[in-house]
Short mmCIF file of C-alpha atoms and ligand atoms in Angstrom, two decimals:
data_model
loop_
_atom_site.label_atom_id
_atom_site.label_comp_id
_atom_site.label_asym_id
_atom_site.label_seq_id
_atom_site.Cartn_x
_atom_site.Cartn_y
_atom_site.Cartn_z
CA UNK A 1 -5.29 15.76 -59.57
CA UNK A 2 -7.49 13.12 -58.09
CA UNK A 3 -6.73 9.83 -58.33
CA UNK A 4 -9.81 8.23 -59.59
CA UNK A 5 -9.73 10.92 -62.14
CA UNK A 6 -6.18 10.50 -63.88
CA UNK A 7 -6.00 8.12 -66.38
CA UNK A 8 -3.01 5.10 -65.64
CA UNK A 9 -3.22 3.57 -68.84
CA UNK A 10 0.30 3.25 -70.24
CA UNK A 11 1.32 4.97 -67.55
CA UNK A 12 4.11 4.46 -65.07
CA UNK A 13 3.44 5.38 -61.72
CA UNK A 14 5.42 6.00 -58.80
CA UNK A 15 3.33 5.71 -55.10
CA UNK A 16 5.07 6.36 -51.70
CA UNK A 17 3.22 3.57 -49.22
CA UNK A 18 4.10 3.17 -45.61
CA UNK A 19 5.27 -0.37 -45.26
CA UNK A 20 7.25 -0.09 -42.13
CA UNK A 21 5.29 -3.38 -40.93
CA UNK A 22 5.86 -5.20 -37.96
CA UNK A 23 8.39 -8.31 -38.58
CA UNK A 24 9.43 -10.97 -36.04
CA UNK A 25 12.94 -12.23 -35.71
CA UNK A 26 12.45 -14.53 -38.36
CA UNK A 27 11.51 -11.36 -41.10
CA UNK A 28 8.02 -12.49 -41.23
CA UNK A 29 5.26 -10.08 -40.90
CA UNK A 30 3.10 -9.72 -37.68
CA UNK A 31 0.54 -7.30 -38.50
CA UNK A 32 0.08 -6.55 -42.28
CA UNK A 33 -2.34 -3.50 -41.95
CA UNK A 34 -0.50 -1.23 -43.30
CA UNK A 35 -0.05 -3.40 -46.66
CA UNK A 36 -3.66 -4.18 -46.57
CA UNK A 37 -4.07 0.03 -46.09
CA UNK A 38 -2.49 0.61 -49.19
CA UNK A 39 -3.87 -1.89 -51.40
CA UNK A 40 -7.45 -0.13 -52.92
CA UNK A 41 -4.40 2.52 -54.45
CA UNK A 42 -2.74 0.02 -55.84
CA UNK A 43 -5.14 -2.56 -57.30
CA UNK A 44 -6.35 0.63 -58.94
CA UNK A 45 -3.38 1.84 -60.56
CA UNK A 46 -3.17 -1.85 -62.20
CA UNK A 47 -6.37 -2.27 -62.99
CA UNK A 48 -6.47 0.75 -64.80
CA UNK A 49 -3.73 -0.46 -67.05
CA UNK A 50 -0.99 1.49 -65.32
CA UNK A 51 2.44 -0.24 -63.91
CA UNK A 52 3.46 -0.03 -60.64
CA UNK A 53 6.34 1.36 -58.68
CA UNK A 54 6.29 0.91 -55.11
CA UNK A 55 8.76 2.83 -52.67
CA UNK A 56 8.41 3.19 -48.38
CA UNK A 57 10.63 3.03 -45.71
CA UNK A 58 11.14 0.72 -43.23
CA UNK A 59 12.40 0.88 -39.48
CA UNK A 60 15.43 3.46 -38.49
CA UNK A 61 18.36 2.22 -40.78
CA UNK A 62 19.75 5.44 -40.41
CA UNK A 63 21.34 6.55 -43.54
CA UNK A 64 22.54 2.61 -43.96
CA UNK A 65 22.00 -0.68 -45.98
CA UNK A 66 21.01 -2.89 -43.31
CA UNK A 67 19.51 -6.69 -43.47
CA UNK A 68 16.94 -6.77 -41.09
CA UNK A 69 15.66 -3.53 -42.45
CA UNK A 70 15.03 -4.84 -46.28
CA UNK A 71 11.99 -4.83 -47.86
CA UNK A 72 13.39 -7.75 -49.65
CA UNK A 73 11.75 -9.71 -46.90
CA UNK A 74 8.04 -8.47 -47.51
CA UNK A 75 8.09 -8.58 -50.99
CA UNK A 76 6.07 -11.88 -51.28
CA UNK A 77 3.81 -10.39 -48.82
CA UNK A 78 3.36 -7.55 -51.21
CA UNK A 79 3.18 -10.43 -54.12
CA UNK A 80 0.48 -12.42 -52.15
CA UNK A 81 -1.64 -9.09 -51.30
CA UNK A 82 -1.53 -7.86 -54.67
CA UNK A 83 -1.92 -10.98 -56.70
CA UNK A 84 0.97 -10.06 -59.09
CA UNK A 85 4.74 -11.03 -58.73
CA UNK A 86 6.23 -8.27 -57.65
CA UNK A 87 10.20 -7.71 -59.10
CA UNK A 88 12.77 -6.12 -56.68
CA UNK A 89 14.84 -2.86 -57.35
CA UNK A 90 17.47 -3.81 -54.75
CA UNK A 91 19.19 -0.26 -55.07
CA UNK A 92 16.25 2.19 -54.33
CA UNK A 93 18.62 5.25 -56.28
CA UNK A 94 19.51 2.78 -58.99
CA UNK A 95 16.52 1.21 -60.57
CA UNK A 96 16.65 3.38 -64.08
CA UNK A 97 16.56 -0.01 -65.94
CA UNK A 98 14.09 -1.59 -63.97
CA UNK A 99 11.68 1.05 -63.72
CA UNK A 100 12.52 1.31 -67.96
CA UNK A 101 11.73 -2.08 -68.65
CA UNK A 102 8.31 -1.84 -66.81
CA UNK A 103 5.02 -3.36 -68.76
CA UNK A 104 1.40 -2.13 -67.59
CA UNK A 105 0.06 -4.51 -65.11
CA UNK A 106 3.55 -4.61 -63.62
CA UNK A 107 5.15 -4.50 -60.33
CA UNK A 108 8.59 -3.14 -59.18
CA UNK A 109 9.38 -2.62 -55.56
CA UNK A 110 12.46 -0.66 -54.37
CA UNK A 111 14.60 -1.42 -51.75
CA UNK A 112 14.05 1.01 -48.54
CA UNK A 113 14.92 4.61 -49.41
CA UNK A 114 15.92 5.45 -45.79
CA UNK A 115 19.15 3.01 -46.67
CA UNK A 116 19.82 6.16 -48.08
CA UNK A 117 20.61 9.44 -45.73
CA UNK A 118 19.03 11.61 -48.47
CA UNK A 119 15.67 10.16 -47.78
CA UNK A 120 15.17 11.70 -44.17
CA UNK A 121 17.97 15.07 -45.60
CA UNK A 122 19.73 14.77 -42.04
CA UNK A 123 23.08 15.43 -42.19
CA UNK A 124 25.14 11.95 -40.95
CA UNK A 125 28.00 11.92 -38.62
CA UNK A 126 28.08 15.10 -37.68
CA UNK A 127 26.46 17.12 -34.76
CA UNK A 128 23.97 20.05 -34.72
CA UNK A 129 27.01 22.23 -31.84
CA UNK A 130 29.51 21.65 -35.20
CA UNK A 131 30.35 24.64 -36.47
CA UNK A 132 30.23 22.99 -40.09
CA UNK A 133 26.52 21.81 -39.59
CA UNK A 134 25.13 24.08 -41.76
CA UNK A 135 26.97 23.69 -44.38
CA UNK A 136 26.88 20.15 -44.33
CA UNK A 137 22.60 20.87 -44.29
CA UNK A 138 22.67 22.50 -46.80
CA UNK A 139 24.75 20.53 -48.87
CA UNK A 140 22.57 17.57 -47.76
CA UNK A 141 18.99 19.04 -49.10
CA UNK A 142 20.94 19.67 -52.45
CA UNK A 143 21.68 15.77 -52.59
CA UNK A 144 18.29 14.97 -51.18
CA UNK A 145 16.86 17.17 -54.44
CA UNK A 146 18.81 15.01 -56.54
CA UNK A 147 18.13 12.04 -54.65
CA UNK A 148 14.13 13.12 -55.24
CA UNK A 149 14.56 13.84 -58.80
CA UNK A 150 16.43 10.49 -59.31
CA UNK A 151 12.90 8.77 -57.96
CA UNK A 152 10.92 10.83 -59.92
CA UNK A 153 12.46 9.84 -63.05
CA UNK A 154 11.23 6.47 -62.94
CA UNK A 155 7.81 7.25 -63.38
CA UNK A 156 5.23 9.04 -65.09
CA UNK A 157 2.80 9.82 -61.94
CA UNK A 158 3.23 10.39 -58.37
CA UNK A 159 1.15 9.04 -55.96
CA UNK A 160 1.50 9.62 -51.96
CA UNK A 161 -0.01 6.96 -49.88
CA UNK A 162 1.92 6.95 -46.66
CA UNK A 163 -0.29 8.66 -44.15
CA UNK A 164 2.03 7.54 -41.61
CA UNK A 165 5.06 9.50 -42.86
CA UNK A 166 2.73 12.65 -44.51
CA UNK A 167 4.14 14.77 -41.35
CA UNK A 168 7.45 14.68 -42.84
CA UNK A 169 9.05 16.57 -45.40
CA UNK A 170 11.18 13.61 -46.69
CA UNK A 171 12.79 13.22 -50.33
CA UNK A 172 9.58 10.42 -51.48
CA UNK A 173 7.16 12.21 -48.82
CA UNK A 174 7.72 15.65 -50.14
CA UNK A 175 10.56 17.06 -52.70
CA UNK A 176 9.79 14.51 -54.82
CA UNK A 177 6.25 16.08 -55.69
CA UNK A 178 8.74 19.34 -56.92
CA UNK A 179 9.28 17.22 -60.13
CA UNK A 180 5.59 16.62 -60.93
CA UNK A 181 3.06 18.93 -62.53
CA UNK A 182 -0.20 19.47 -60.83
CA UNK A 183 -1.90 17.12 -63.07
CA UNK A 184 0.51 14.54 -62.26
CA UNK A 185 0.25 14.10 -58.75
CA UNK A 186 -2.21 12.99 -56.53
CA UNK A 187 -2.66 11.41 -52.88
CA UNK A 188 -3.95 8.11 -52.86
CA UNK A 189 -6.95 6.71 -51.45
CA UNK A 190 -5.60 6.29 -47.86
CA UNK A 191 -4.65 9.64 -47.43
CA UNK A 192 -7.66 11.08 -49.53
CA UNK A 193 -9.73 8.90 -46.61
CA UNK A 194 -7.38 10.69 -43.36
CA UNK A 195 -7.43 14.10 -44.95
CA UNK A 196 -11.32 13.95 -45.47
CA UNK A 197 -11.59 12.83 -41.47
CA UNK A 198 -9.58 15.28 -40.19
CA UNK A 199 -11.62 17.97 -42.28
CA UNK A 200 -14.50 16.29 -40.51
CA UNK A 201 -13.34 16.91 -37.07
CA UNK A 202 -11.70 20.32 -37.74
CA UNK A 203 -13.89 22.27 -40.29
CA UNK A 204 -16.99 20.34 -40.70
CA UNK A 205 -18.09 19.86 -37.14
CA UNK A 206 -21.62 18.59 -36.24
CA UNK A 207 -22.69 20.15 -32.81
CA UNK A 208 -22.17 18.97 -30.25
CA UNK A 209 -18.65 18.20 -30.63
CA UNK A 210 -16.74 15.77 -27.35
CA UNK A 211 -13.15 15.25 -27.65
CA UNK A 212 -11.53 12.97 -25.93
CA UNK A 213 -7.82 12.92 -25.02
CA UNK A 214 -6.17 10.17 -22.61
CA UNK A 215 -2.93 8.72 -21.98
CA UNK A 216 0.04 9.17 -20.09
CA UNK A 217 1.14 12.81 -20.04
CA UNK A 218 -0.29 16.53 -21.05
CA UNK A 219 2.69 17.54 -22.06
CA UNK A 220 2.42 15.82 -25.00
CA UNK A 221 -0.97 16.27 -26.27
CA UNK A 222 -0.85 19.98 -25.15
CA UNK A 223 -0.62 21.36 -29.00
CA UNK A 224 -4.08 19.22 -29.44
CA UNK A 225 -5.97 20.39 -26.47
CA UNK A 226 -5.13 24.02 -27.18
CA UNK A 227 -6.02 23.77 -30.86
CA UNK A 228 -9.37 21.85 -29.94
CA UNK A 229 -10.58 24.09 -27.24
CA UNK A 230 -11.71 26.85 -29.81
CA UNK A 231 -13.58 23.97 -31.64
CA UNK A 232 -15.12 21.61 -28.78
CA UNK A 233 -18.26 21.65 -26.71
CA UNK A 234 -17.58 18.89 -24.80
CA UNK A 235 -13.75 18.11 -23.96
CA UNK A 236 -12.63 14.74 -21.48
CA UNK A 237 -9.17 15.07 -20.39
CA UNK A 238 -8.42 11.19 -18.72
CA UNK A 239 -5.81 8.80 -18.50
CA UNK A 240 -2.61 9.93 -16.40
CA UNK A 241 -3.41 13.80 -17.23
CA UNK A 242 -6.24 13.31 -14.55
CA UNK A 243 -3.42 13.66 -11.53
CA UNK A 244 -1.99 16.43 -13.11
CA UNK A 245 -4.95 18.40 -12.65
CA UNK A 246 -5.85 16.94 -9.23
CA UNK A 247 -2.56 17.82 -8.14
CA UNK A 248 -2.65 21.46 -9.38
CA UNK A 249 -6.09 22.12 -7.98
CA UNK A 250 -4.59 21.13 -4.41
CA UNK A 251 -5.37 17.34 -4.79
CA UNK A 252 -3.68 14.14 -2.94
CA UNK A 253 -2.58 11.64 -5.83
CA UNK A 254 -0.20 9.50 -4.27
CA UNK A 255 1.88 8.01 -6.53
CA UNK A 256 -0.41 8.18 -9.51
CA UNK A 257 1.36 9.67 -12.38
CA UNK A 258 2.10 13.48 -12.44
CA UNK A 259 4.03 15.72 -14.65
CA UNK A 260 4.99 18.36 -11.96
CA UNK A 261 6.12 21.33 -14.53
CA UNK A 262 2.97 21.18 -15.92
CA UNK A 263 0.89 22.08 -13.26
CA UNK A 264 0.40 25.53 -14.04
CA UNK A 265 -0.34 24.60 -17.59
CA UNK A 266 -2.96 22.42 -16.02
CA UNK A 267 -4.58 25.74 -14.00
CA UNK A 268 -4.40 27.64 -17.13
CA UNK A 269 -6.59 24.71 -19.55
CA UNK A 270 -8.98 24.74 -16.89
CA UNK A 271 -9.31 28.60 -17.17
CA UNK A 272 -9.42 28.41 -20.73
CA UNK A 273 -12.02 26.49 -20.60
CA UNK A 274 -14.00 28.39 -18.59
CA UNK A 275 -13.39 31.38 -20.82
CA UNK A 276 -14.62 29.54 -23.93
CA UNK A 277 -17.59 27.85 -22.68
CA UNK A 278 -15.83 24.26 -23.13
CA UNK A 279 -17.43 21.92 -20.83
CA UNK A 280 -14.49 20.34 -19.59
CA UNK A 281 -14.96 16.86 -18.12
CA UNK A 282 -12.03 15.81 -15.60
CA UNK A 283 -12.27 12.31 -13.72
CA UNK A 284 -13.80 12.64 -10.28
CA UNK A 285 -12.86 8.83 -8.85
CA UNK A 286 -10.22 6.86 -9.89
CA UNK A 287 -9.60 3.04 -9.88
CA UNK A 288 -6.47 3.06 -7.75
CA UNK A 289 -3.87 -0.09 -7.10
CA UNK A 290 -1.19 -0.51 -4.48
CA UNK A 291 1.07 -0.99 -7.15
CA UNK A 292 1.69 -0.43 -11.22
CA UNK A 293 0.54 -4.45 -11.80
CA UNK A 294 -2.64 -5.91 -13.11
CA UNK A 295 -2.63 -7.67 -10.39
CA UNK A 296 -2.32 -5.04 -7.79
CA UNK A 297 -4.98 -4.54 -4.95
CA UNK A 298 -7.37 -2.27 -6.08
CA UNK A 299 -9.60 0.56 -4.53
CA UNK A 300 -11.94 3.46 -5.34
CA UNK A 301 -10.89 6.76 -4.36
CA UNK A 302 -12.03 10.08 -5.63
CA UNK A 303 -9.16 11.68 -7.97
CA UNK A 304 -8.06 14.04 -5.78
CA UNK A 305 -7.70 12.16 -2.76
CA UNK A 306 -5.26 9.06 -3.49
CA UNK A 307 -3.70 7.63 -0.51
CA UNK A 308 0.08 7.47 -0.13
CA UNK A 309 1.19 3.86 -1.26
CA UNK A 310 -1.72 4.12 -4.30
CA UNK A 311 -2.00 5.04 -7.66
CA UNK A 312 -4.86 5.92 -9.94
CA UNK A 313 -4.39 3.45 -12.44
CA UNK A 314 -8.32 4.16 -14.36
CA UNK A 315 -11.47 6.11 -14.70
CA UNK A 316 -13.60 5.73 -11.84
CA UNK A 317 -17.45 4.55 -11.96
CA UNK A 318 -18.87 7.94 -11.55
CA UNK A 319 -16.03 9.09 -13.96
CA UNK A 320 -17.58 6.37 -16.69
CA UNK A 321 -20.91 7.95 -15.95
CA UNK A 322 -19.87 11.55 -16.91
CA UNK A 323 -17.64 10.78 -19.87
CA UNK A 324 -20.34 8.40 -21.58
CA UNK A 325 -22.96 11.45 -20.81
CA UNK A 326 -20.91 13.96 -22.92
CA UNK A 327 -20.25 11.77 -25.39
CA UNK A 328 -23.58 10.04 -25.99
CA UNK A 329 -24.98 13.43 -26.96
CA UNK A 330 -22.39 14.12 -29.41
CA UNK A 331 -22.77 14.54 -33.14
CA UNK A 332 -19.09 14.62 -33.85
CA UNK A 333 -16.61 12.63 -31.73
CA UNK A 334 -12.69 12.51 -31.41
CA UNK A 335 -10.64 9.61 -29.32
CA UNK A 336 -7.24 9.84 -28.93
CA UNK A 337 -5.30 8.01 -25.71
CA UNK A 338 -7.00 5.54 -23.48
CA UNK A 339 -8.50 6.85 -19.62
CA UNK A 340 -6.64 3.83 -17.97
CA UNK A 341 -3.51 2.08 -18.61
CA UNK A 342 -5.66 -0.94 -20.75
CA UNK A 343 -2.82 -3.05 -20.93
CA UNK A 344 -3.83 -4.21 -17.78
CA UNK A 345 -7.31 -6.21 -18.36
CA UNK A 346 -8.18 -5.19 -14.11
CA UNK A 347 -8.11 -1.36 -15.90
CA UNK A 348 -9.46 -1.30 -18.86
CA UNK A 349 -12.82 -0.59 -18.06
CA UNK A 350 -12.42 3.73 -18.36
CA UNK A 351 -11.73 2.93 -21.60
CA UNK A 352 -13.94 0.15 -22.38
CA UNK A 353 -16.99 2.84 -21.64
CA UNK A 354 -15.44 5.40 -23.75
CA UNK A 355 -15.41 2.91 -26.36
CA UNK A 356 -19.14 1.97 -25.94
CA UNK A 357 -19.84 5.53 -25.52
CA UNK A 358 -18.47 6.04 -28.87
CA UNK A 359 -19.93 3.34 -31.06
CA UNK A 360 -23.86 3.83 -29.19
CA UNK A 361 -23.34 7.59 -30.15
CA UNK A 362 -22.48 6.36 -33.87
CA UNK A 363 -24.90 3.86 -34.29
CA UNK A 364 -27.48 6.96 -33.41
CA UNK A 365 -25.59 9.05 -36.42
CA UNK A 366 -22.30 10.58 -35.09
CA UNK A 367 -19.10 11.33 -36.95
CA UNK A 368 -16.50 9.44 -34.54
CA UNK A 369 -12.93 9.37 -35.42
CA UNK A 370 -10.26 7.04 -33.58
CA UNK A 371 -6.64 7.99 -34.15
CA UNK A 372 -2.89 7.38 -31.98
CA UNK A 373 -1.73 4.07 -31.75
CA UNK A 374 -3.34 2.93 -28.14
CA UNK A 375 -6.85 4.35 -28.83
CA UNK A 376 -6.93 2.53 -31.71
CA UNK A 377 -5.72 -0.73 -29.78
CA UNK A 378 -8.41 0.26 -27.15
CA UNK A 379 -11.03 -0.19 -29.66
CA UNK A 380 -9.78 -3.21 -31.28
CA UNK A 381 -9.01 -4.96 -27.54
CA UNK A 382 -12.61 -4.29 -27.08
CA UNK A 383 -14.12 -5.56 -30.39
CA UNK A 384 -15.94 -2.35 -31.25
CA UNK A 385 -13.92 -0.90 -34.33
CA UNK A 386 -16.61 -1.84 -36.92
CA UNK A 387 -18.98 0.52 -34.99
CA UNK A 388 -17.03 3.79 -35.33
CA UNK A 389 -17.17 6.32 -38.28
CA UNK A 390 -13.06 6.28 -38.66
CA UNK A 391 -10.03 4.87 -37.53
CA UNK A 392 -7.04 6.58 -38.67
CA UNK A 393 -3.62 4.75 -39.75
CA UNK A 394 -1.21 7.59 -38.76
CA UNK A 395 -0.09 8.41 -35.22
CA UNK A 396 2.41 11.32 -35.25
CA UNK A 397 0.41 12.19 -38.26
CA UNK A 398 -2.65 12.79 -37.28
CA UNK A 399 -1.98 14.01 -34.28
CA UNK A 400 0.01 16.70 -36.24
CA UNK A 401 -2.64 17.41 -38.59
CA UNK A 402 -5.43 18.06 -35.54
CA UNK A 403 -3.26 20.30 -33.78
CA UNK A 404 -4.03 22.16 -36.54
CA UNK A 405 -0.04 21.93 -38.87
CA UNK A 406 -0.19 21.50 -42.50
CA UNK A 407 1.55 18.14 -43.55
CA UNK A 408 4.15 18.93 -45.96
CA UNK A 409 3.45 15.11 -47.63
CA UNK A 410 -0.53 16.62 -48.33
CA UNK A 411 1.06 20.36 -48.83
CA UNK A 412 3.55 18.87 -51.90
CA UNK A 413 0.47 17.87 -53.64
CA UNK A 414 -2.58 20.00 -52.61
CA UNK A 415 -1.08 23.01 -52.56
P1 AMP B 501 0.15 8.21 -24.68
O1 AMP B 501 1.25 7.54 -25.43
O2 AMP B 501 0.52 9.50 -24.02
O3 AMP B 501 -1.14 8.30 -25.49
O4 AMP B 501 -0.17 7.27 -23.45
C1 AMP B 501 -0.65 5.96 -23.56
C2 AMP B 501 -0.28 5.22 -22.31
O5 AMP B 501 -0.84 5.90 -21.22
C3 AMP B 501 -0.82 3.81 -22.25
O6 AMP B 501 0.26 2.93 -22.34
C4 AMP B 501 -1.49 3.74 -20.88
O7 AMP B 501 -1.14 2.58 -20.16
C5 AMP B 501 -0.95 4.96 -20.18
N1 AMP B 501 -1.85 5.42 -19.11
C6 AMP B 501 -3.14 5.71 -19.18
N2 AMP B 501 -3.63 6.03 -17.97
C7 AMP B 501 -2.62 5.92 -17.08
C8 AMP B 501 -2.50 6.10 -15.69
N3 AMP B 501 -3.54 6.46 -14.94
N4 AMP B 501 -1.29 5.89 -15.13
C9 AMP B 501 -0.23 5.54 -15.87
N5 AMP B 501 -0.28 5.36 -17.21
C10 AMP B 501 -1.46 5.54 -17.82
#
């Protein structure tokens, strides 16, 4: 079901949104995007004449009630965003009456299901070597079920929002969608909006396509690059994974940031490459400091010769030149991991060209999609988000979904 098809009058409906906001020591919130993300799904369930139940985690409570984990504390946030009191189920697996007494045009939110061990299914208190952990897995999906069909009873409709949590097959996420007909689930507008860009970037590519993949480490982003390279044209490899390839090929690096057990996976991307026609752009020169500091002296040195004592800390100028070429060209563009360590405002500027790169190349009619939490801080640092096609809310993800796994949270309700 779609959710702009299903009709919400006198209906109750039951939507999974990632909350799991930011909060200082004082419980207020310090960056409400994820409320804000959520929002269009909401305002249209009420406007529609439906009433609203809202359920999402928040932080790592780990099976138990905790304080500073409540959601107690954001729901006049929620209130404020919304522009309807919201009431407060403060037992997330005990709200029958609440959820019962619920008018249209109403708002209930429960109290965070991962106070509950069901939520994530994990066994508690008891390690994966014990010779009882299976059956204490198995008899914790049976409770999670229960815990899932408990939730579902409150409502009339399901509704998944929480693009941030759609990787994981969790009781609200996932099982829950087990005790909802076809024509009574949907995804919300969020995730209708991250499942249409990754579509974009995986099965509706506009040639040429230039991926671009920074950060700290290959290992991590290995499942990406593989899945990409039978899909690029163009793909940059920066960030820290530049001295992982210098090294391999025989480079000096210094004390630039290597992942030594990789090196042979480094050889073998390159060769893959080669054998699939990916034109695979690697950063010749590197701005390079004396130390890991933004104020650290800095020099130019080519990538694969780093002195001892210095570290290549950014994308070199003739590096900028090269990345911005393959991207310029592009008709559909992917960012994920910055070609510098940003935080530093002396090394930002790898980056800051891929960034400009980007949003000239969308201004002239690409598809560019932003996703992983420090790309997406790159482009806001630099005041360029408005000028790129999409910018995704979900790290793990999204970065899951383009290495090419079905998310069980879009799998419960597409099928
Ligand atoms: P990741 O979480 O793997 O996407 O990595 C993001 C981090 O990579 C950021 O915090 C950057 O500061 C860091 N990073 C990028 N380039 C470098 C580099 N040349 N040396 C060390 N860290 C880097």
């Amino acid at each position: 079901m779609k959710l702009n098809d299903y009709k919400f009058a006198g209906k109750k409906a039951i939507v999974r949104v990632d909350f799991n906001v930011p909060l200082d020591e004082n419980g207020n919130i310090t960056d409400d995007t994820r409320i804000r993300g959520a929002l269009p799904t909401l305002r249209h369930i009420l406007d529609e004449g439906g009433a609203l139940i809202i359920m999402s985690h928040m932080g790592k409570p780990k099976g138990k009630v905790a304080a500073k984990y409540s959601l107690s504390q954001i729901k006049d946030a929620v209130s404020k965003a919304l522009g309807v009191e919201v009431k407060f189920a403060p037992d997330c697996a005990k709200a029958q009456a609440e959820a019962a007494a619920l008018k249209a045009g109403e708002v209930l939110m429960l109290e965070n299901l991962r106070f509950y061990p069901e939520e994530e299914g994990k066994p508690v208190g008891i390690e994966k070597e014990d010779p009882a952990y299976e059956e204490a897995k198995k008899a914790m999906k049976a409770s999670q079920k229960e815990f899932a069909k408990t939730l579902a009873s409150y409502a009339d409709c399901y509704v998944n929002d929480a693009f941030g949590t759609a990787h994981r097959k969790h009781a609200s996420t996932a099982v829950i969608a087990d005790y909802f007909t076809a024509e009574n689930k949907m995804l919300g507008f969020l995730m209708e909006k991250e499942v249409q860009a990754v579509d974009n970037i995986l099965n509706n590519i506009r040639r040429p396509f230039t991926a671009i993949m920074g950060g700290s480490k290959v290992s991590t982003k290995i499942g990406i690059i593989e899945n990409l390279m039978d899909k690029v044209d163009n793909l940059i490899l920066c960030g820290g994974m530049t001295y992982t390839f210098a090294k391999a090929q025989g480079g000096k690096i210094g004390n630039s940031i290597c992942e030594d057990d990789k090196l042979d996976l480094a050889l073998s991307i390159i060769e893959q490459a080669k054998a699939k026609g990916v034109n695979l752009v690697l950063g010749t020169d590197s701005v390079c400091g004396n130390r890991f500091a933004n104020d650290a002296d800095i020099q130019i040195c080519p990538s694969n010769a780093i002195p001892e004592g210095w570290e290549g800390l950014d994308a070199g100028p003739d590096s900028r030149v090269a990345f911005a070429k393959a991207i310029e060209g592009a008709k559909t563009i992917l960012w994920n991991g910055p070609a510098g360590v940003f935080e530093f405002d002396n090394f930002t500027a790898g980056s800051r060209a891929i960034a400009e790169a980007i949003a000239k190349a969308t201004d002239n009619g690409a598809y560019s999609l932003i996703g992983g939490g420090d790309s997406v801080a790159c482009i806001n640092k630099f005041g360029l988000g408005d000028r790129v096609s999409y910018i995704s809310t979900g790290g793990g993800a999204l970065l899951e979904a383009i290495e090419g796994k079905v998310l069980p949270g879009v799998a419960a309700i597409n099928g």
